[in-house]
CSV table of C-alpha atoms in Angstrom, one decimal:
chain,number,residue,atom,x,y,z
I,1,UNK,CA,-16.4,20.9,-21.0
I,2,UNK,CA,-18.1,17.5,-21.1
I,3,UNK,CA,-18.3,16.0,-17.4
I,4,UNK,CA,-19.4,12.8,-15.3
I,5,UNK,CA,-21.7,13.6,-12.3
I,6,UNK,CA,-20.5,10.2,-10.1
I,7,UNK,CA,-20.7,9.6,-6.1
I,8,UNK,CA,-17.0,9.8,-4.3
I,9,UNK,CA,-16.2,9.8,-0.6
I,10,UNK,CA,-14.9,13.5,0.0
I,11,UNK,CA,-12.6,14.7,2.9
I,12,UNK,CA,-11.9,18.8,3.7
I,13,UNK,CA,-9.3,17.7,6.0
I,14,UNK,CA,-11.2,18.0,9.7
I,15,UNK,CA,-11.0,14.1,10.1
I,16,UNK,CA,-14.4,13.5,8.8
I,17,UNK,CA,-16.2,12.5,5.1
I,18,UNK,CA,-19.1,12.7,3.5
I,19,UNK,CA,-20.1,10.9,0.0
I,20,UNK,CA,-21.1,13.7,-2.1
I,21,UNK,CA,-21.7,14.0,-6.3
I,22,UNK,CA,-18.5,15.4,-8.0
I,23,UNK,CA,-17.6,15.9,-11.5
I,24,UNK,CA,-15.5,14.3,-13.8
I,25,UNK,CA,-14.1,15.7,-17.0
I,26,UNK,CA,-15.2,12.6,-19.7
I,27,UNK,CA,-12.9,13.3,-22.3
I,28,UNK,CA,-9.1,13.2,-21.2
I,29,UNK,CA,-6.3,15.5,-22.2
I,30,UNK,CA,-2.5,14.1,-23.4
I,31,UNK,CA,-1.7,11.3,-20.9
I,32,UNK,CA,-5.0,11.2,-19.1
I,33,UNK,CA,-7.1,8.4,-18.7
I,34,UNK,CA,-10.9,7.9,-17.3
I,35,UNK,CA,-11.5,4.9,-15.7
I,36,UNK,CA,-14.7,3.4,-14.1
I,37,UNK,CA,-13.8,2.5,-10.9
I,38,UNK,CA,-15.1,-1.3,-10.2
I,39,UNK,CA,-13.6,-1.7,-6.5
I,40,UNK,CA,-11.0,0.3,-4.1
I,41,UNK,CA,-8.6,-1.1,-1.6
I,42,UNK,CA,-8.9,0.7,2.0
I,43,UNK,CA,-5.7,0.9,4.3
I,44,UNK,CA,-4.9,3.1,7.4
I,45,UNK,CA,-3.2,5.5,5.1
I,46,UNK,CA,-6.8,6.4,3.9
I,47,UNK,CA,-7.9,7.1,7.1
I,48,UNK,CA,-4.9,9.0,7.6
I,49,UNK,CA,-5.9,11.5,4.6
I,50,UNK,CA,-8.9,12.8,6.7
I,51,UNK,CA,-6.7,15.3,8.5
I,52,UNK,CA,-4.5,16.4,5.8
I,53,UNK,CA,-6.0,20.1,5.9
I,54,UNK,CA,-7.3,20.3,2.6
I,55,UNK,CA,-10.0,18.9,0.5
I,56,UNK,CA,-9.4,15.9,-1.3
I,57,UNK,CA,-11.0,12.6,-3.2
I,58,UNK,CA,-10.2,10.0,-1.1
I,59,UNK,CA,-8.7,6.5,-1.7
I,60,UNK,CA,-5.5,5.4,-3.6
I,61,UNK,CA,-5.9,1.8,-4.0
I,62,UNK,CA,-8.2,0.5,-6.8
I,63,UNK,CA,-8.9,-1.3,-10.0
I,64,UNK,CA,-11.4,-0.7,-12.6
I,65,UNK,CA,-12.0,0.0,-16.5
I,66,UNK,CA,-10.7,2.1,-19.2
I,67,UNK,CA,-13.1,4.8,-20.3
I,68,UNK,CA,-11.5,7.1,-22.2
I,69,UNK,CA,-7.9,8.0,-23.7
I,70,UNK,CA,-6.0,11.2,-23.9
I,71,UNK,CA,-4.8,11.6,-27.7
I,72,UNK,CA,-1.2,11.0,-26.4
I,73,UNK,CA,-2.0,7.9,-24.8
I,74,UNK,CA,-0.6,4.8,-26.8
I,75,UNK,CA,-0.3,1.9,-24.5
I,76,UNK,CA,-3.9,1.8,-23.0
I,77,UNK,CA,-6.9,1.3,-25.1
I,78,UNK,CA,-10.6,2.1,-23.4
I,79,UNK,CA,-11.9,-1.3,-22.2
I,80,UNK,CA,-9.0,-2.2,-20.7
I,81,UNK,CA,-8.9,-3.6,-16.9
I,82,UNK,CA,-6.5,-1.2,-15.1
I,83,UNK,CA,-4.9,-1.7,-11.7
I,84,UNK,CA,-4.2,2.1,-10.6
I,85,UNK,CA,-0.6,2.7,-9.3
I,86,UNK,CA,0.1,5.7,-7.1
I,87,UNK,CA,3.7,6.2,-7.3
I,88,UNK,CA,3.2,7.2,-11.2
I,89,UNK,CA,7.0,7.3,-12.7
I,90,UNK,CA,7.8,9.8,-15.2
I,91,UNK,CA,10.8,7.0,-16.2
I,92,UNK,CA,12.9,10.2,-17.5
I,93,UNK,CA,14.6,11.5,-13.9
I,94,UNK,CA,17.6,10.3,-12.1
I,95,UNK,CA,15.7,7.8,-10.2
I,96,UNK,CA,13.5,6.4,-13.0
I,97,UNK,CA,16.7,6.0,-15.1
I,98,UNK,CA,17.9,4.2,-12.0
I,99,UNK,CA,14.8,1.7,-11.9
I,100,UNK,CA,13.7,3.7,-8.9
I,101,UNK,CA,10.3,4.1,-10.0
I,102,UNK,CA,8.7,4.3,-6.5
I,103,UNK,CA,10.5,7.5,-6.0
I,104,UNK,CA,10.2,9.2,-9.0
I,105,UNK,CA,11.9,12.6,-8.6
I,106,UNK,CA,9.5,14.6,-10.9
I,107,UNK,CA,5.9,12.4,-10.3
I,108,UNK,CA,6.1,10.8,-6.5
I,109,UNK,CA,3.3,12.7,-4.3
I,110,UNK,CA,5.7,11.4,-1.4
I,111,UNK,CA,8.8,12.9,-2.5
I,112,UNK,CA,7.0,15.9,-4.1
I,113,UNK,CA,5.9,16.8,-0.4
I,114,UNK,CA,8.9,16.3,1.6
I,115,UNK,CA,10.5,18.6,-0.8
I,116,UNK,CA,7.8,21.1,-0.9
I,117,UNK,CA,6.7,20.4,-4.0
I,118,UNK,CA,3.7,19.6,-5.8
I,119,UNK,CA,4.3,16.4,-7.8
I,120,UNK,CA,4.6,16.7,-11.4
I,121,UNK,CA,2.5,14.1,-12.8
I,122,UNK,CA,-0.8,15.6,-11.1
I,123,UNK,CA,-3.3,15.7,-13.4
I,124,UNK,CA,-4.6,19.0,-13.9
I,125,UNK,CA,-7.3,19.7,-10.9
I,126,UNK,CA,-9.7,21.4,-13.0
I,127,UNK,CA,-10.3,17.7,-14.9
I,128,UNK,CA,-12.3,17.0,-10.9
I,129,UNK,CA,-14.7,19.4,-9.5
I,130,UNK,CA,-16.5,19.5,-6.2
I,131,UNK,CA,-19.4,22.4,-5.8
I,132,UNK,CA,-18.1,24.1,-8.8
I,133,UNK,CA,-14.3,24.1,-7.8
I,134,UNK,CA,-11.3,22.0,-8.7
I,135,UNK,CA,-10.4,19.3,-5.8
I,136,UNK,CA,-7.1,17.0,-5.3
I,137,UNK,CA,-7.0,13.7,-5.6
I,138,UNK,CA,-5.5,11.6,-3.0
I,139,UNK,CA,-2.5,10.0,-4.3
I,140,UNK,CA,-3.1,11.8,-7.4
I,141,UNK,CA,-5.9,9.0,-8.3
I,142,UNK,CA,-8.9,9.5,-5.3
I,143,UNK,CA,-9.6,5.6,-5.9
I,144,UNK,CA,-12.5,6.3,-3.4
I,145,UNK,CA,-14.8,7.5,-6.2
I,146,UNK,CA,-17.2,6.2,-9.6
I,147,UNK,CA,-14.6,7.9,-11.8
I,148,UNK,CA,-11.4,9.0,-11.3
I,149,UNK,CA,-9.2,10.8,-14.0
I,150,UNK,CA,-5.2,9.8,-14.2
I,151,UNK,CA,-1.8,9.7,-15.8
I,152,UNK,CA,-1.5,6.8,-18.4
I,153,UNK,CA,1.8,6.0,-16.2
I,154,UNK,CA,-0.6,5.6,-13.2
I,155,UNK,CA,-2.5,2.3,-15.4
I,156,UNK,CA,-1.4,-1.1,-15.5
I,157,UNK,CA,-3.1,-3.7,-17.6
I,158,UNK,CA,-4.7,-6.3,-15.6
I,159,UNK,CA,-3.4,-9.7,-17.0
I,160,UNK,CA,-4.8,-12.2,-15.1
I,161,UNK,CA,-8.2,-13.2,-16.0
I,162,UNK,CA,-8.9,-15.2,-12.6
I,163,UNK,CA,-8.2,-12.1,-10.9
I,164,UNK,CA,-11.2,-10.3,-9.7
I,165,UNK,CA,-11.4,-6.4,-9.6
I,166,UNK,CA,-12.1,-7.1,-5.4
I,167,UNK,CA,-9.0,-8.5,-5.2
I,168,UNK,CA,-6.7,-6.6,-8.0
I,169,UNK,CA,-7.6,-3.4,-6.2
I,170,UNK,CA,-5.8,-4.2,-3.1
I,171,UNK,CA,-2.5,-5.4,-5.1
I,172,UNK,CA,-1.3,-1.7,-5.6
I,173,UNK,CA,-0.5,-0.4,-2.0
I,174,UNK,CA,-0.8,-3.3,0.8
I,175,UNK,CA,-0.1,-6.1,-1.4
I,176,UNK,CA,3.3,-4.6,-2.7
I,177,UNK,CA,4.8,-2.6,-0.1
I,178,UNK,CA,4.3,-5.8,2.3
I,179,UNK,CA,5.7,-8.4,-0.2
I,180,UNK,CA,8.3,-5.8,-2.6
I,181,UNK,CA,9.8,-5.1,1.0
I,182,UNK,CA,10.3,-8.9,1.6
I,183,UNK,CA,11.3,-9.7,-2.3
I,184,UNK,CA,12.2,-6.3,-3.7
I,185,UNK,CA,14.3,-4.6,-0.8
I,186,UNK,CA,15.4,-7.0,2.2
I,187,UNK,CA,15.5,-10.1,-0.7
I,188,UNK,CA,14.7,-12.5,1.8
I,189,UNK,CA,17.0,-16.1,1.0
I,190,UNK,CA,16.0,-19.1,1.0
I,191,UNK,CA,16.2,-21.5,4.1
I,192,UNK,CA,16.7,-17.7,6.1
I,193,UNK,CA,14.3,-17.0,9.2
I,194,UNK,CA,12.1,-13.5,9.7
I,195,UNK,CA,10.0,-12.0,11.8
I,196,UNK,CA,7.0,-9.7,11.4
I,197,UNK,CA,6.3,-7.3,13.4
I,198,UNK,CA,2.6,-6.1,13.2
I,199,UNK,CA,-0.1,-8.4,11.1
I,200,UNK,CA,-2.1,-6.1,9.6
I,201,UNK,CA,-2.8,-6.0,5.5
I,202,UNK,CA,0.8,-5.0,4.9
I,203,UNK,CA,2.3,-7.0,7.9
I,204,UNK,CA,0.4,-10.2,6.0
I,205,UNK,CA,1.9,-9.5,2.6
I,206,UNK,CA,5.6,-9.6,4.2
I,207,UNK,CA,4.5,-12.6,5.2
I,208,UNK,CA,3.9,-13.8,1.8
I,209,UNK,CA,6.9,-12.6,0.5
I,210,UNK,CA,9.0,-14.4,2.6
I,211,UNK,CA,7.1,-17.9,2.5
I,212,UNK,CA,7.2,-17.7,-1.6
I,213,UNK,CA,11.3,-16.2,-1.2
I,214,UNK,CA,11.5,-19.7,0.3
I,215,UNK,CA,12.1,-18.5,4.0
I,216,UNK,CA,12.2,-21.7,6.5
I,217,UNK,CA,11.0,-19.9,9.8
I,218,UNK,CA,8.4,-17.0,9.7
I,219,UNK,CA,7.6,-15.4,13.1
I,220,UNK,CA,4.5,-13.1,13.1
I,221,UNK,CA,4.0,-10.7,16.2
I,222,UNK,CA,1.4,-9.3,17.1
I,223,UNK,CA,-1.0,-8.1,20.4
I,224,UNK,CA,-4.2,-9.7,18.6
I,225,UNK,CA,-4.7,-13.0,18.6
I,226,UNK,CA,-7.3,-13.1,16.1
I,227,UNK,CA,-4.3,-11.7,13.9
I,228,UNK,CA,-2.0,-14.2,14.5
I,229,UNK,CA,-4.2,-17.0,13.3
I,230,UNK,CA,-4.4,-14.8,9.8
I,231,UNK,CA,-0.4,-15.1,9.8
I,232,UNK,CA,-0.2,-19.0,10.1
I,233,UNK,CA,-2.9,-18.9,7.0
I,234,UNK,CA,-0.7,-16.5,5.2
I,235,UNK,CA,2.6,-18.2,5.8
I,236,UNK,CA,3.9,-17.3,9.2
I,237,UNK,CA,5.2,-21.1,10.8
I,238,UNK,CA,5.3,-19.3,14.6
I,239,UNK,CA,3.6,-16.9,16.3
I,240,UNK,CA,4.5,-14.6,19.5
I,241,UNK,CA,1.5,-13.2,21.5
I,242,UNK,CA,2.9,-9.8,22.1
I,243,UNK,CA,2.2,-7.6,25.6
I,244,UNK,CA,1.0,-3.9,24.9
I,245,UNK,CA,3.0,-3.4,28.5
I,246,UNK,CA,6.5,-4.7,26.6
I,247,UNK,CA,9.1,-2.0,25.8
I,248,UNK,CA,10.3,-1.6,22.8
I,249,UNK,CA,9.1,-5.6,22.6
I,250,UNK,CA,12.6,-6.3,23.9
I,251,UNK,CA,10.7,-9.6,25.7
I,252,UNK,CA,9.7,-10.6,22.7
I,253,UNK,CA,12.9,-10.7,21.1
I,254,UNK,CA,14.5,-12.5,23.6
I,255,UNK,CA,11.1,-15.2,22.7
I,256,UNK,CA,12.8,-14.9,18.9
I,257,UNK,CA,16.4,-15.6,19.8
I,258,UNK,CA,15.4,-18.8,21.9
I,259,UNK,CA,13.3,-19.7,18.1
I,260,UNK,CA,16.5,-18.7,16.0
I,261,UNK,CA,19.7,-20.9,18.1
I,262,UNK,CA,20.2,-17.8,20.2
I,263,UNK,CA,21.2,-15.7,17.6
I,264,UNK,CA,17.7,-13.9,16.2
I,265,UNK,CA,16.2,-14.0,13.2
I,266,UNK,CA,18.0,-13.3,9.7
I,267,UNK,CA,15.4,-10.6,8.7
I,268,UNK,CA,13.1,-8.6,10.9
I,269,UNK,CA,10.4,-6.2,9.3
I,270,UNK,CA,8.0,-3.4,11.8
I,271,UNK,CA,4.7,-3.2,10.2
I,272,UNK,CA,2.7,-1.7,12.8
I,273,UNK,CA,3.4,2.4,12.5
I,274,UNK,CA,3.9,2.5,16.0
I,275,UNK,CA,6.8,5.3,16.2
I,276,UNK,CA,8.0,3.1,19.9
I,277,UNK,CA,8.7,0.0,17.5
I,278,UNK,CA,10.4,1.7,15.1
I,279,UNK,CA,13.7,0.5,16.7
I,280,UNK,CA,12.4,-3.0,17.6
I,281,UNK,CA,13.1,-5.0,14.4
I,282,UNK,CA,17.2,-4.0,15.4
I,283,UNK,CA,16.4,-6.1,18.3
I,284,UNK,CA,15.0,-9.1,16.9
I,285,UNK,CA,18.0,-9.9,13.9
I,286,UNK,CA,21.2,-11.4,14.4
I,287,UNK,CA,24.7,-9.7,14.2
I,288,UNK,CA,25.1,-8.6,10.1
I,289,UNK,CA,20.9,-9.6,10.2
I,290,UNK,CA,18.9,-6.7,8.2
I,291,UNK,CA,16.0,-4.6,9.6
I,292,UNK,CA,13.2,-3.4,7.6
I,293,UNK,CA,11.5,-0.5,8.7
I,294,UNK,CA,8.0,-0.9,6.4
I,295,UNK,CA,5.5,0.9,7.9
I,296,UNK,CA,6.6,4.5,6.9
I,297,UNK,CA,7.2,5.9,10.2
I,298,UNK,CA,8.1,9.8,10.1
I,299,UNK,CA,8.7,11.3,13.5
I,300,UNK,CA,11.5,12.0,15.8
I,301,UNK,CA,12.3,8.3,17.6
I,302,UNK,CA,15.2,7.5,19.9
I,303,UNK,CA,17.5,4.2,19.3
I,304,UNK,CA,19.6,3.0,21.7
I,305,UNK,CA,22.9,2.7,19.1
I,306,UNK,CA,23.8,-1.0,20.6
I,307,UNK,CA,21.1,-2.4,19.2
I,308,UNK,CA,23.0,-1.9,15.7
I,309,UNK,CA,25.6,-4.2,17.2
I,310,UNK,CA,27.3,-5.9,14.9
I,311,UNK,CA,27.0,-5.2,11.4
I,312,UNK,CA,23.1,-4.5,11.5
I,313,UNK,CA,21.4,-3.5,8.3
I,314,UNK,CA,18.7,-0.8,8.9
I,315,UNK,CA,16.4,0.3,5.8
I,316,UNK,CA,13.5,2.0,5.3
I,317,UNK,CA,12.2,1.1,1.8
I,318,UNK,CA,8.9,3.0,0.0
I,319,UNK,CA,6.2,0.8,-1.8
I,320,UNK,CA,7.8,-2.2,-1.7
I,321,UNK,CA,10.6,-0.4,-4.3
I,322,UNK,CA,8.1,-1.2,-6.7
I,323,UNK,CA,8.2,-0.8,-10.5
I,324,UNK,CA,4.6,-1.6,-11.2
I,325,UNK,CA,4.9,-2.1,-14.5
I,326,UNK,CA,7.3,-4.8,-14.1
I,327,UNK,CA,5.9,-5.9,-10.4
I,328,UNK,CA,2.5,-6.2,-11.0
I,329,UNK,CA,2.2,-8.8,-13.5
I,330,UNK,CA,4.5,-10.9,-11.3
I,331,UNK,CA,2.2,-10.7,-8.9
I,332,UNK,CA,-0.6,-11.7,-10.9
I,333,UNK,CA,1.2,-14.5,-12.4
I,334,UNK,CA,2.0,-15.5,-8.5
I,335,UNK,CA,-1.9,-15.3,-7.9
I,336,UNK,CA,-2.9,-17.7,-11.2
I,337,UNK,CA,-0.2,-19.8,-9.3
I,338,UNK,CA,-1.4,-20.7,-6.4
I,339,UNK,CA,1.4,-18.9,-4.4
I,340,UNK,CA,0.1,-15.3,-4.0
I,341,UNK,CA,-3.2,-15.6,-1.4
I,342,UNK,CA,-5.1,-12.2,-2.5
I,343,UNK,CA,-9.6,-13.2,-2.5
I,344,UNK,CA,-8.1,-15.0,1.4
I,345,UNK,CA,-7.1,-11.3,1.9
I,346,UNK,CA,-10.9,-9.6,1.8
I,347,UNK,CA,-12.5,-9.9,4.9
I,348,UNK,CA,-15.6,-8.2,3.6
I,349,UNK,CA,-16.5,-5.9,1.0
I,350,UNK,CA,-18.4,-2.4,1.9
I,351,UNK,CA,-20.8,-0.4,-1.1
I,352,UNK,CA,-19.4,3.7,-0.9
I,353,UNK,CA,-22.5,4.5,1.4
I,354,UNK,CA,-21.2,2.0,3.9
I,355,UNK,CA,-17.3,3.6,4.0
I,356,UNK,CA,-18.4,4.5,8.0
I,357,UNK,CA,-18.7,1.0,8.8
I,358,UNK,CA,-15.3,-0.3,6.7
I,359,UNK,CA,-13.2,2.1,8.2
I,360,UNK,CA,-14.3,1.0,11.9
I,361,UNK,CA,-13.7,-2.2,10.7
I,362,UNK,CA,-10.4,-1.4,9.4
I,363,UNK,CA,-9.7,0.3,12.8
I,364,UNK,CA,-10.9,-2.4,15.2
I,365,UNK,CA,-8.4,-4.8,13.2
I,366,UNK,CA,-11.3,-7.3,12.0
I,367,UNK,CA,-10.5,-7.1,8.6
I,368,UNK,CA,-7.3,-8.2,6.6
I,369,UNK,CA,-8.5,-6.0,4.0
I,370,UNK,CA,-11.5,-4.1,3.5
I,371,UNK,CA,-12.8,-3.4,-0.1
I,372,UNK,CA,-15.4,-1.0,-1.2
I,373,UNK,CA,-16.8,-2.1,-4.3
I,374,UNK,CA,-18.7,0.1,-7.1
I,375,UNK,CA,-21.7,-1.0,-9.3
């Protein structure tokens, strides 16, 4: 089998990484496609992947260029600029035929594992091999590496031309769970108010969604102030200096009700993946207001049941309910626009051997985004 040798930040699952030389098979099978990786997104769900238990490429945000083509492969060409999707769709099961492409029943890695599954549109481990054995990619792409080997389903065609590879990569997790759960799922109105809860990467992409779904008042919340001014360049038109010490930020929402008549907000969204917030954006939105739960919380929580009083909405969307085939060019055409803010979004950018230091700056919360970018 013809391979690749290329660099890729590895993780056996103890918390910790090391860059090490893997290879790559060079000539894809069926759906696969290669793809030179030119720069890859890093958010907290990265870090996360260090203690999975099991050994895997990291990274699952990332753009780059077509390489090679499987033979069944007839909508990507090699040379093409690719923004790598995660949630690949099969768009055959129930929830593709739905247009729930985000939660693809056959290809999601999410659903795959809560059911106790492994997700159908893996691409076959053997096509990546770390000291002579097959390895998982994270997400099924392991953006986090030179090369990485996908599903056709996991490529979409980068349209813009202004839009750099730095700031593509980052469109495909952060960029459209924050501003698909704004647009996509809570459809934020027009002349409505909403509050953020959390500004990191996502929290500032919710942000965006509701200032460009024409939303009159945008409250961002957060403990770091340094994070607040990033809201009001993002969108946010108030800002609450939240207290670590505040339960449940219940004194916070009463700061949000005296900003919205008394009432609270229209839309609330928690983007901080603190499992003692997950309740809090209940709090903050008036009677028949809706709460977004963004961040992906999954443990055991306890909610006080009045704060569902009256005719509360309380949702817990994936990705933004995106349909990246359809989503991302809209994005794109929102960046050649003006509207969408995505090169503000890079803090700084990071070569592979520096992944130590982007992660602690990811961690410390002094970047909006952090992007490792390959030669």
């Amino acid at each position: 089998m013809s391979v690749i040798e290329c660099k890729a930040a590895i993780s056996v699952g103890d918390g910790k990484f090391t860059i090490e030389t893997i290879k790559v098979k060079s000539k894809p099978e069926k759906d696969e496609v290669l793809v030179k990786m030119k720069a890859s997104g890093l958010c907290h769900t990265d870090h996360d992947s260090l203690t999975w238990g099991m050994p895997i490429v990291l990274g699952h945000e990332g753009a780059g260029i077509v390489e090679a083509v499987g033979p069944e492969v007839d909508n990507i060409k090699v040379g093409d600029n690719v923004i790598l999707n995660w949630a690949t769709p099969c768009y055959k099961c129930f929830q593709c035929q739905e247009g729930n492409q985000h939660i693809c029943e056959i290809n999601s890695p999410v659903i795959a594992s809560h059911a106790g599954k492994f997700p159908g549109g893996h691409v076959a481990m053997e096509g990546t091999t770390w000291n002579g054995e097959p390895i998982e990619r994270s997400f099924n792409i392991g953006t986090l590496s030179e090369y990485t080997l996908v599903r056709a389903s996991a490529c979409v065609k980068k349209t813009s031309k202004k839009l750099s590879f730095e700031s593509a990569s980052i469109v495909c997790c952060g960029v459209m769970t924050g501003y698909g759960s704004a647009v996509n799922s809570a459809k934020v109105t027009a002349g409505s108010s909403a509050v953020v809860l959390g500004t990191g990467g996502v929290g500032l992409n919710v942000i965006q969604g509701a200032r460009i779904s024409g939303a009159s008042k945008i409250i961002a919340i957060d403990i770091n102030p340094t994070r607040l001014e990033m809201a009001k360049q993002f969108g946010a038109t108030h800002t609450i200096l939240a207290d670590k010490a505040d339960k449940g930020l219940m004194k916070a929402s009463e700061k949000v009700k005296e900003m919205t008549g008394g009432r609270g907000a229209d839309f609330a969204f928690e983007c901080t993946a603190i499992p003692a917030l997950g309740a809090a954006p209940l709090a903050m939105v008036r009677n028949a207001g809706t709460a977004v739960q963004v961040s992906g919380i999954e443990e055991e929580i306890t909610i006080d049941m009045r704060l569902f009083e009256w005719d509360k909405i309380y949702i817990n969307p994936l990705y933004g309910a995106a349909r990246p085939d359809m989503d991302f060019p809209k994005l794109e055409a929102l960046y050649d626009k003006g509207d969408l803010m995505l090169d503000e979004m890079i803090t700084n950018t990071y070569t592979l051997d520096n992944l130590e230091h982007a992660f602690e700056d990811m961690l410390s919360g002094k970047n909006a985004k952090g992007v490792i970018t390959f030669n």
